[in-house]
Amino acid sequence: MYPALTYAVAAYLGLVAVVSLVGIVVDPLAPVARTAMRVGQLATVVVVVLDLITLLQGHEVGSLVTHVGYAVAALGLPAVLLSRRPEDPAEDPAEDPAEDGAVPVEDVPQHADPHLAVLAVTAVALCVLVVRLQQTW
């Protein structure tokens, strides 16, 4: 694989984690952290695709199942951690807004951004997964 690229992506993801944590306190850094995380996800996809191409060309790894597991986790983890669904009060019968006399709001955003702490945890996890992917070569 490409160790220099892999470790550069891992270092970048570590930087994204730090910027995300600082962005919790310093509000103007929040959009920067979110954009940086998208770039980090794209860089992770590039590393995994290059790894897959190398595997398809016939390179053998010590444990193929472990290696593929790291690759799948590196692609799937951000999808799980960074996707948020808006809460629907109709799903919970205990919290019916009509009982309070409250008027339901129709302009609920369909996608809310995850908290910056979740971004930081995701960036650290991706950093670990990318490094482990490289180490299983």
Tab-separated table of N, CA and C in Angstrom:
chain	number	residue	atom	x	y	z
A	1	MET	N	0.841	-1.175	0.000
A	1	MET	CA	0.000	0.000	0.000
A	1	MET	C	0.882	1.233	0.000
A	2	TYR	N	0.378	2.356	0.367
A	2	TYR	CA	1.101	3.621	0.332
A	2	TYR	C	1.220	4.170	1.749
A	3	PRO	N	2.296	3.815	2.453
A	3	PRO	CA	2.405	4.230	3.859
A	3	PRO	C	2.434	5.749	4.042
A	4	ALA	N	3.103	6.465	3.169
A	4	ALA	CA	3.183	7.919	3.325
A	4	ALA	C	1.784	8.548	3.227
A	5	LEU	N	1.001	8.101	2.263
A	5	LEU	CA	-0.355	8.620	2.111
A	5	LEU	C	-1.215	8.246	3.310
A	6	THR	N	-1.105	7.008	3.747
A	6	THR	CA	-1.912	6.536	4.867
A	6	THR	C	-1.611	7.317	6.137
A	7	TYR	N	-0.332	7.501	6.432
A	7	TYR	CA	0.023	8.221	7.656
A	7	TYR	C	-0.281	9.714	7.534
A	8	ALA	N	-0.229	10.266	6.326
A	8	ALA	CA	-0.622	11.669	6.132
A	8	ALA	C	-2.118	11.831	6.387
A	9	VAL	N	-2.924	10.885	5.903
A	9	VAL	CA	-4.370	10.931	6.150
A	9	VAL	C	-4.641	10.766	7.643
A	10	ALA	N	-3.907	9.869	8.296
A	10	ALA	CA	-4.091	9.675	9.741
A	10	ALA	C	-3.736	10.946	10.512
A	11	ALA	N	-2.651	11.605	10.132
A	11	ALA	CA	-2.267	12.852	10.795
A	11	ALA	C	-3.316	13.941	10.554
A	12	TYR	N	-3.834	13.999	9.346
A	12	TYR	CA	-4.882	14.970	9.035
A	12	TYR	C	-6.127	14.705	9.881
A	13	LEU	N	-6.518	13.437	10.020
A	13	LEU	CA	-7.686	13.110	10.834
A	13	LEU	C	-7.451	13.460	12.304
A	14	GLY	N	-6.219	13.305	12.777
A	14	GLY	CA	-5.890	13.740	14.136
A	14	GLY	C	-6.058	15.246	14.285
A	15	LEU	N	-5.642	15.983	13.264
A	15	LEU	CA	-5.818	17.437	13.276
A	15	LEU	C	-7.297	17.809	13.247
A	16	VAL	N	-8.086	17.061	12.490
A	16	VAL	CA	-9.531	17.304	12.446
A	16	VAL	C	-10.145	17.098	13.828
A	17	ALA	N	-9.678	16.074	14.540
A	17	ALA	CA	-10.185	15.818	15.893
A	17	ALA	C	-9.879	17.002	16.817
A	18	VAL	N	-8.669	17.528	16.720
A	18	VAL	CA	-8.290	18.666	17.565
A	18	VAL	C	-9.113	19.903	17.207
A	19	VAL	N	-9.264	20.178	15.907
A	19	VAL	CA	-10.045	21.337	15.479
A	19	VAL	C	-11.501	21.187	15.914
A	20	SER	N	-12.029	19.968	15.860
A	20	SER	CA	-13.412	19.739	16.290
A	20	SER	C	-13.575	20.016	17.777
A	21	LEU	N	-12.623	19.576	18.574
A	21	LEU	CA	-12.707	19.818	20.015
A	21	LEU	C	-12.561	21.298	20.347
A	22	VAL	N	-11.670	21.980	19.654
A	22	VAL	CA	-11.515	23.419	19.878
A	22	VAL	C	-12.763	24.150	19.378
A	23	GLY	N	-13.377	23.627	18.314
A	23	GLY	CA	-14.576	24.240	17.759
A	23	GLY	C	-15.763	24.213	18.702
A	24	ILE	N	-15.733	23.326	19.693
A	24	ILE	CA	-16.797	23.301	20.696
A	24	ILE	C	-16.775	24.601	21.500
A	25	VAL	N	-15.582	25.096	21.789
A	25	VAL	CA	-15.432	26.313	22.580
A	25	VAL	C	-15.417	27.553	21.687
A	26	VAL	N	-14.727	27.474	20.569
A	26	VAL	CA	-14.591	28.608	19.655
A	26	VAL	C	-15.582	28.408	18.508
A	27	ASP	N	-16.701	29.098	18.590
A	27	ASP	CA	-17.810	28.863	17.665
A	27	ASP	C	-17.459	29.045	16.186
A	28	PRO	N	-16.638	30.015	15.785
A	28	PRO	CA	-16.347	30.166	14.347
A	28	PRO	C	-15.603	28.978	13.728
A	29	LEU	N	-15.038	28.101	14.533
A	29	LEU	CA	-14.331	26.946	13.988
A	29	LEU	C	-15.258	25.787	13.627
A	30	ALA	N	-16.517	25.855	14.016
A	30	ALA	CA	-17.443	24.746	13.750
A	30	ALA	C	-17.577	24.443	12.264
A	31	PRO	N	-17.811	25.447	11.388
A	31	PRO	CA	-17.911	25.113	9.959
A	31	PRO	C	-16.599	24.587	9.389
A	32	VAL	N	-15.489	25.093	9.909
A	32	VAL	CA	-14.179	24.616	9.452
A	32	VAL	C	-14.006	23.147	9.818
A	33	ALA	N	-14.396	22.780	11.033
A	33	ALA	CA	-14.275	21.390	11.479
A	33	ALA	C	-15.167	20.472	10.653
A	34	ARG	N	-16.371	20.923	10.341
A	34	ARG	CA	-17.290	20.089	9.553
A	34	ARG	C	-16.770	19.887	8.134
A	35	THR	N	-16.232	20.945	7.534
A	35	THR	CA	-15.655	20.831	6.196
A	35	THR	C	-14.412	19.952	6.220
A	36	ALA	N	-13.586	20.121	7.241
A	36	ALA	CA	-12.376	19.314	7.358
A	36	ALA	C	-12.719	17.833	7.525
A	37	MET	N	-13.806	17.537	8.225
A	37	MET	CA	-14.209	16.144	8.395
A	37	MET	C	-14.657	15.544	7.074
A	38	ARG	N	-15.354	16.331	6.257
A	38	ARG	CA	-15.757	15.830	4.936
A	38	ARG	C	-14.534	15.518	4.079
A	39	VAL	N	-13.522	16.376	4.147
A	39	VAL	CA	-12.278	16.136	3.414
A	39	VAL	C	-11.585	14.887	3.968
A	40	GLY	N	-11.598	14.725	5.292
A	40	GLY	CA	-11.005	13.537	5.907
A	40	GLY	C	-11.715	12.260	5.492
A	41	GLN	N	-13.041	12.323	5.383
A	41	GLN	CA	-13.792	11.159	4.919
A	41	GLN	C	-13.414	10.828	3.476
A	42	LEU	N	-13.296	11.854	2.645
A	42	LEU	CA	-12.908	11.641	1.256
A	42	LEU	C	-11.506	11.045	1.165
A	43	ALA	N	-10.594	11.540	1.972
A	43	ALA	CA	-9.231	11.000	1.984
A	43	ALA	C	-9.222	9.541	2.447
A	44	THR	N	-10.068	9.210	3.407
A	44	THR	CA	-10.173	7.827	3.866
A	44	THR	C	-10.699	6.935	2.752
A	45	VAL	N	-11.680	7.418	2.010
A	45	VAL	CA	-12.204	6.645	0.880
A	45	VAL	C	-11.103	6.407	-0.154
A	46	VAL	N	-10.287	7.417	-0.419
A	46	VAL	CA	-9.187	7.268	-1.375
A	46	VAL	C	-8.214	6.183	-0.898
A	47	VAL	N	-7.859	6.207	0.388
A	47	VAL	CA	-6.941	5.199	0.930
A	47	VAL	C	-7.535	3.798	0.790
A	48	VAL	N	-8.813	3.641	1.118
A	48	VAL	CA	-9.448	2.324	1.060
A	48	VAL	C	-9.569	1.846	-0.390
A	49	VAL	N	-9.904	2.745	-1.312
A	49	VAL	CA	-10.014	2.354	-2.722
A	49	VAL	C	-8.648	1.945	-3.273
A	50	LEU	N	-7.600	2.693	-2.951
A	50	LEU	CA	-6.255	2.301	-3.383
A	50	LEU	C	-5.860	0.954	-2.784
A	51	ASP	N	-6.252	0.725	-1.545
A	51	ASP	CA	-5.984	-0.555	-0.905
A	51	ASP	C	-6.723	-1.677	-1.636
A	52	LEU	N	-7.977	-1.441	-1.972
A	52	LEU	CA	-8.760	-2.444	-2.688
A	52	LEU	C	-8.157	-2.746	-4.055
A	53	ILE	N	-7.712	-1.724	-4.749
A	53	ILE	CA	-7.067	-1.932	-6.050
A	53	ILE	C	-5.820	-2.785	-5.892
A	54	THR	N	-5.034	-2.504	-4.863
A	54	THR	CA	-3.819	-3.283	-4.621
A	54	THR	C	-4.159	-4.737	-4.302
A	55	LEU	N	-5.211	-4.942	-3.518
A	55	LEU	CA	-5.633	-6.316	-3.213
A	55	LEU	C	-6.103	-7.039	-4.465
A	56	LEU	N	-6.832	-6.356	-5.323
A	56	LEU	CA	-7.327	-6.968	-6.547
A	56	LEU	C	-6.206	-7.273	-7.533
A	57	GLN	N	-5.086	-6.591	-7.408
A	57	GLN	CA	-3.936	-6.856	-8.259
A	57	GLN	C	-3.140	-8.066	-7.786
A	58	GLY	N	-3.544	-8.649	-6.656
A	58	GLY	CA	-2.922	-9.895	-6.232
A	58	GLY	C	-2.063	-9.815	-4.984
A	59	HIS	N	-1.983	-8.671	-4.342
A	59	HIS	CA	-1.192	-8.585	-3.121
A	59	HIS	C	-1.875	-9.386	-2.016
A	60	GLU	N	-1.090	-10.156	-1.294
A	60	GLU	CA	-1.644	-10.974	-0.209
A	60	GLU	C	-1.305	-10.345	1.131
A	61	VAL	N	-2.274	-10.365	2.031
A	61	VAL	CA	-2.079	-9.845	3.380
A	61	VAL	C	-2.101	-11.004	4.353
A	62	GLY	N	-1.634	-10.770	5.573
A	62	GLY	CA	-1.576	-11.832	6.569
A	62	GLY	C	-2.941	-12.397	6.900
A	63	SER	N	-3.874	-11.546	7.198
A	63	SER	CA	-5.227	-11.969	7.517
A	63	SER	C	-6.203	-11.138	6.685
A	64	LEU	N	-6.721	-11.748	5.641
A	64	LEU	CA	-7.592	-11.034	4.720
A	64	LEU	C	-8.875	-10.571	5.402
A	65	VAL	N	-9.417	-11.395	6.278
A	65	VAL	CA	-10.674	-11.045	6.948
A	65	VAL	C	-10.480	-9.804	7.829
A	66	THR	N	-9.397	-9.760	8.579
A	66	THR	CA	-9.114	-8.603	9.428
A	66	THR	C	-8.894	-7.355	8.587
A	67	HIS	N	-8.134	-7.506	7.522
A	67	HIS	CA	-7.827	-6.382	6.649
A	67	HIS	C	-9.099	-5.813	6.016
A	68	VAL	N	-9.933	-6.673	5.494
A	68	VAL	CA	-11.182	-6.224	4.879
A	68	VAL	C	-12.106	-5.631	5.951
A	69	GLY	N	-12.072	-6.175	7.152
A	69	GLY	CA	-12.871	-5.623	8.244
A	69	GLY	C	-12.488	-4.192	8.562
A	70	TYR	N	-11.196	-3.910	8.597
A	70	TYR	CA	-10.755	-2.532	8.822
A	70	TYR	C	-11.207	-1.623	7.681
A	71	ALA	N	-11.130	-2.108	6.451
A	71	ALA	CA	-11.540	-1.298	5.298
A	71	ALA	C	-13.041	-0.994	5.352
A	72	VAL	N	-13.838	-2.008	5.645
A	72	VAL	CA	-15.290	-1.803	5.723
A	72	VAL	C	-15.641	-0.877	6.883
A	73	ALA	N	-14.972	-1.048	8.012
A	73	ALA	CA	-15.236	-0.183	9.167
A	73	ALA	C	-14.839	1.264	8.867
A	74	ALA	N	-13.736	1.463	8.140
A	74	ALA	CA	-13.312	2.825	7.804
A	74	ALA	C	-14.320	3.517	6.896
A	75	LEU	N	-15.012	2.754	6.064
A	75	LEU	CA	-16.025	3.354	5.202
A	75	LEU	C	-17.373	3.490	5.901
A	76	GLY	N	-17.702	2.529	6.760
A	76	GLY	CA	-19.025	2.509	7.366
A	76	GLY	C	-19.166	3.315	8.636
A	77	LEU	N	-18.095	3.462	9.378
A	77	LEU	CA	-18.171	4.163	10.660
A	77	LEU	C	-18.666	5.605	10.541
A	78	PRO	N	-18.147	6.402	9.605
A	78	PRO	CA	-18.676	7.766	9.490
A	78	PRO	C	-20.155	7.792	9.103
A	79	ALA	N	-20.569	6.837	8.294
A	79	ALA	CA	-21.974	6.795	7.901
A	79	ALA	C	-22.863	6.541	9.114
A	80	VAL	N	-22.383	5.725	10.038
A	80	VAL	CA	-23.172	5.417	11.232
A	80	VAL	C	-23.115	6.569	12.241
A	81	LEU	N	-21.928	7.071	12.502
A	81	LEU	CA	-21.776	8.079	13.552
A	81	LEU	C	-22.213	9.485	13.137
A	82	LEU	N	-22.071	9.819	11.874
A	82	LEU	CA	-22.316	11.198	11.466
A	82	LEU	C	-23.692	11.421	10.844
A	83	SER	N	-24.473	10.370	10.696
A	83	SER	CA	-25.813	10.569	10.153
A	83	SER	C	-26.796	10.658	11.310
A	84	ARG	N	-27.557	11.732	11.321
A	84	ARG	CA	-28.551	11.940	12.376
A	84	ARG	C	-29.913	12.050	11.741
A	85	ARG	N	-30.853	11.425	12.353
A	85	ARG	CA	-32.235	11.514	11.900
A	85	ARG	C	-32.977	12.475	12.834
A	86	PRO	N	-33.829	13.317	12.290
A	86	PRO	CA	-34.602	14.187	13.173
A	86	PRO	C	-35.552	13.351	14.021
A	87	GLU	N	-35.699	13.758	15.256
A	87	GLU	CA	-36.592	13.029	16.146
A	87	GLU	C	-38.030	13.336	15.775
A	88	ASP	N	-38.832	12.315	15.721
A	88	ASP	CA	-40.239	12.474	15.387
A	88	ASP	C	-41.058	12.286	16.649
A	89	PRO	N	-41.678	13.338	17.167
A	89	PRO	CA	-42.440	13.194	18.408
A	89	PRO	C	-43.638	12.266	18.259
A	90	ALA	N	-44.073	12.012	17.030
A	90	ALA	CA	-45.216	11.123	16.823
A	90	ALA	C	-44.856	9.669	17.133
A	91	GLU	N	-43.552	9.336	17.090
A	91	GLU	CA	-43.127	7.977	17.384
A	91	GLU	C	-43.230	7.660	18.870
A	92	ASP	N	-43.137	8.665	19.729
A	92	ASP	CA	-43.199	8.457	21.168
A	92	ASP	C	-44.571	8.919	21.670
A	93	PRO	N	-45.454	7.989	21.987
A	93	PRO	CA	-46.794	8.403	22.399
A	93	PRO	C	-46.819	9.146	23.727
A	94	ALA	N	-45.760	9.043	24.537
A	94	ALA	CA	-45.725	9.732	25.826
A	94	ALA	C	-45.554	11.240	25.648
A	95	GLU	N	-44.956	11.656	24.527
A	95	GLU	CA	-44.698	13.068	24.293
A	95	GLU	C	-45.523	13.558	23.113
A	96	ASP	N	-46.812	13.640	23.276
A	96	ASP	CA	-47.690	14.124	22.221
A	96	ASP	C	-47.826	15.639	22.360
A	97	PRO	N	-47.320	16.414	21.373
A	97	PRO	CA	-47.385	17.870	21.494
A	97	PRO	C	-48.813	18.408	21.484
A	98	ALA	N	-49.759	17.643	20.955
A	98	ALA	CA	-51.141	18.118	20.913
A	98	ALA	C	-51.749	18.171	22.306
A	99	GLU	N	-51.262	17.351	23.239
A	99	GLU	CA	-51.788	17.345	24.599
A	99	GLU	C	-51.416	18.606	25.359
A	100	ASP	N	-50.269	19.195	25.047
A	100	ASP	CA	-49.810	20.394	25.737
A	100	ASP	C	-50.498	21.650	25.213
A	101	GLY	N	-51.189	21.522	24.127
A	101	GLY	CA	-51.750	22.702	23.480
A	101	GLY	C	-50.736	23.356	22.568
A	102	ALA	N	-49.570	22.710	22.377
A	102	ALA	CA	-48.529	23.263	21.517
A	102	ALA	C	-48.887	22.996	20.058
A	103	VAL	N	-48.481	23.908	19.224
A	103	VAL	CA	-48.719	23.771	17.798
A	103	VAL	C	-47.500	23.097	17.187
A	104	PRO	N	-47.684	21.997	16.437
A	104	PRO	CA	-46.519	21.344	15.828
A	104	PRO	C	-45.867	22.246	14.787
A	105	VAL	N	-44.562	22.204	14.745
A	105	VAL	CA	-43.794	23.027	13.813
A	105	VAL	C	-43.583	22.227	12.538
A	106	GLU	N	-43.891	22.808	11.413
A	106	GLU	CA	-43.784	22.116	10.128
A	106	GLU	C	-42.397	22.262	9.520
A	107	ASP	N	-41.649	23.281	9.909
A	107	ASP	CA	-40.357	23.546	9.296
A	107	ASP	C	-39.224	22.929	10.092
A	108	VAL	N	-39.326	21.663	10.401
A	108	VAL	CA	-38.258	20.958	11.105
A	108	VAL	C	-37.191	20.592	10.083
A	109	PRO	N	-35.917	20.915	10.360
A	109	PRO	CA	-34.880	20.570	9.391
A	109	PRO	C	-34.788	19.053	9.218
A	110	GLN	N	-34.595	18.619	7.986
A	110	GLN	CA	-34.540	17.187	7.703
A	110	GLN	C	-33.202	16.574	8.090
A	111	HIS	N	-32.164	17.386	8.158
A	111	HIS	CA	-30.864	16.843	8.520
A	111	HIS	C	-30.164	17.843	9.434
A	112	ALA	N	-29.895	17.440	10.643
A	112	ALA	CA	-29.161	18.283	11.582
A	112	ALA	C	-27.715	17.787	11.637
A	113	ASP	N	-26.793	18.730	11.741
A	113	ASP	CA	-25.381	18.353	11.813
A	113	ASP	C	-25.074	17.712	13.157
A	114	PRO	N	-24.188	16.715	13.171
A	114	PRO	CA	-23.824	16.093	14.446
A	114	PRO	C	-22.987	17.045	15.299
A	115	HIS	N	-22.967	16.786	16.576
A	115	HIS	CA	-22.199	17.605	17.511
A	115	HIS	C	-20.711	17.482	17.185
A	116	LEU	N	-19.959	18.522	17.502
A	116	LEU	CA	-18.524	18.513	17.198
A	116	LEU	C	-17.767	17.455	17.991
A	117	ALA	N	-18.257	17.081	19.151
A	117	ALA	CA	-17.607	16.001	19.905
A	117	ALA	C	-17.739	14.679	19.164
A	118	VAL	N	-18.871	14.474	18.506
A	118	VAL	CA	-19.045	13.262	17.694
A	118	VAL	C	-18.093	13.294	16.502
A	119	LEU	N	-17.900	14.473	15.917
A	119	LEU	CA	-16.926	14.616	14.837
A	119	LEU	C	-15.527	14.244	15.315
A	120	ALA	N	-15.172	14.699	16.511
A	120	ALA	CA	-13.840	14.405	17.053
A	120	ALA	C	-13.663	12.908	17.287
A	121	VAL	N	-14.667	12.272	17.859
A	121	VAL	CA	-14.579	10.823	18.108
A	121	VAL	C	-14.483	10.063	16.787
A	122	THR	N	-15.256	10.485	15.804
A	122	THR	CA	-15.210	9.836	14.491
A	122	THR	C	-13.853	10.016	13.838
A	123	ALA	N	-13.285	11.206	13.939
A	123	ALA	CA	-11.967	11.461	13.352
A	123	ALA	C	-10.894	10.601	14.011
A	124	VAL	N	-10.940	10.473	15.332
A	124	VAL	CA	-9.958	9.626	16.027
A	124	VAL	C	-10.142	8.166	15.636
A	125	ALA	N	-11.388	7.715	15.562
A	125	ALA	CA	-11.647	6.321	15.171
A	125	ALA	C	-11.164	6.061	13.750
A	126	LEU	N	-11.410	6.987	12.836
A	126	LEU	CA	-10.926	6.817	11.465
A	126	LEU	C	-9.408	6.831	11.409
A	127	CYS	N	-8.804	7.662	12.220
A	127	CYS	CA	-7.341	7.689	12.295
A	127	CYS	C	-6.799	6.317	12.688
A	128	VAL	N	-7.389	5.724	13.710
A	128	VAL	CA	-6.965	4.400	14.171
A	128	VAL	C	-7.216	3.353	13.093
A	129	LEU	N	-8.376	3.401	12.452
A	129	LEU	CA	-8.705	2.403	11.428
A	129	LEU	C	-7.772	2.488	10.224
A	130	VAL	N	-7.436	3.701	9.799
A	130	VAL	CA	-6.536	3.858	8.656
A	130	VAL	C	-5.139	3.346	8.990
A	131	VAL	N	-4.675	3.645	10.196
A	131	VAL	CA	-3.356	3.155	10.608
A	131	VAL	C	-3.365	1.631	10.729
A	132	ARG	N	-4.395	1.053	11.313
A	132	ARG	CA	-4.488	-0.412	11.429
A	132	ARG	C	-4.591	-1.061	10.053
A	133	LEU	N	-5.277	-0.428	9.132
A	133	LEU	CA	-5.359	-0.939	7.764
A	133	LEU	C	-3.959	-1.021	7.147
A	134	GLN	N	-3.158	0.025	7.381
A	134	GLN	CA	-1.789	0.019	6.871
A	134	GLN	C	-0.947	-1.051	7.569
A	135	GLN	N	-1.150	-1.232	8.859
A	135	GLN	CA	-0.317	-2.175	9.609
A	135	GLN	C	-0.645	-3.628	9.296
A	136	THR	N	-1.807	-3.910	8.742
A	136	THR	CA	-2.129	-5.306	8.421
A	136	THR	C	-1.520	-5.737	7.102
A	137	TRP	N	-0.781	-4.866	6.435
A	137	TRP	CA	-0.097	-5.277	5.218
A	137	TRP	C	0.983	-6.199	5.587
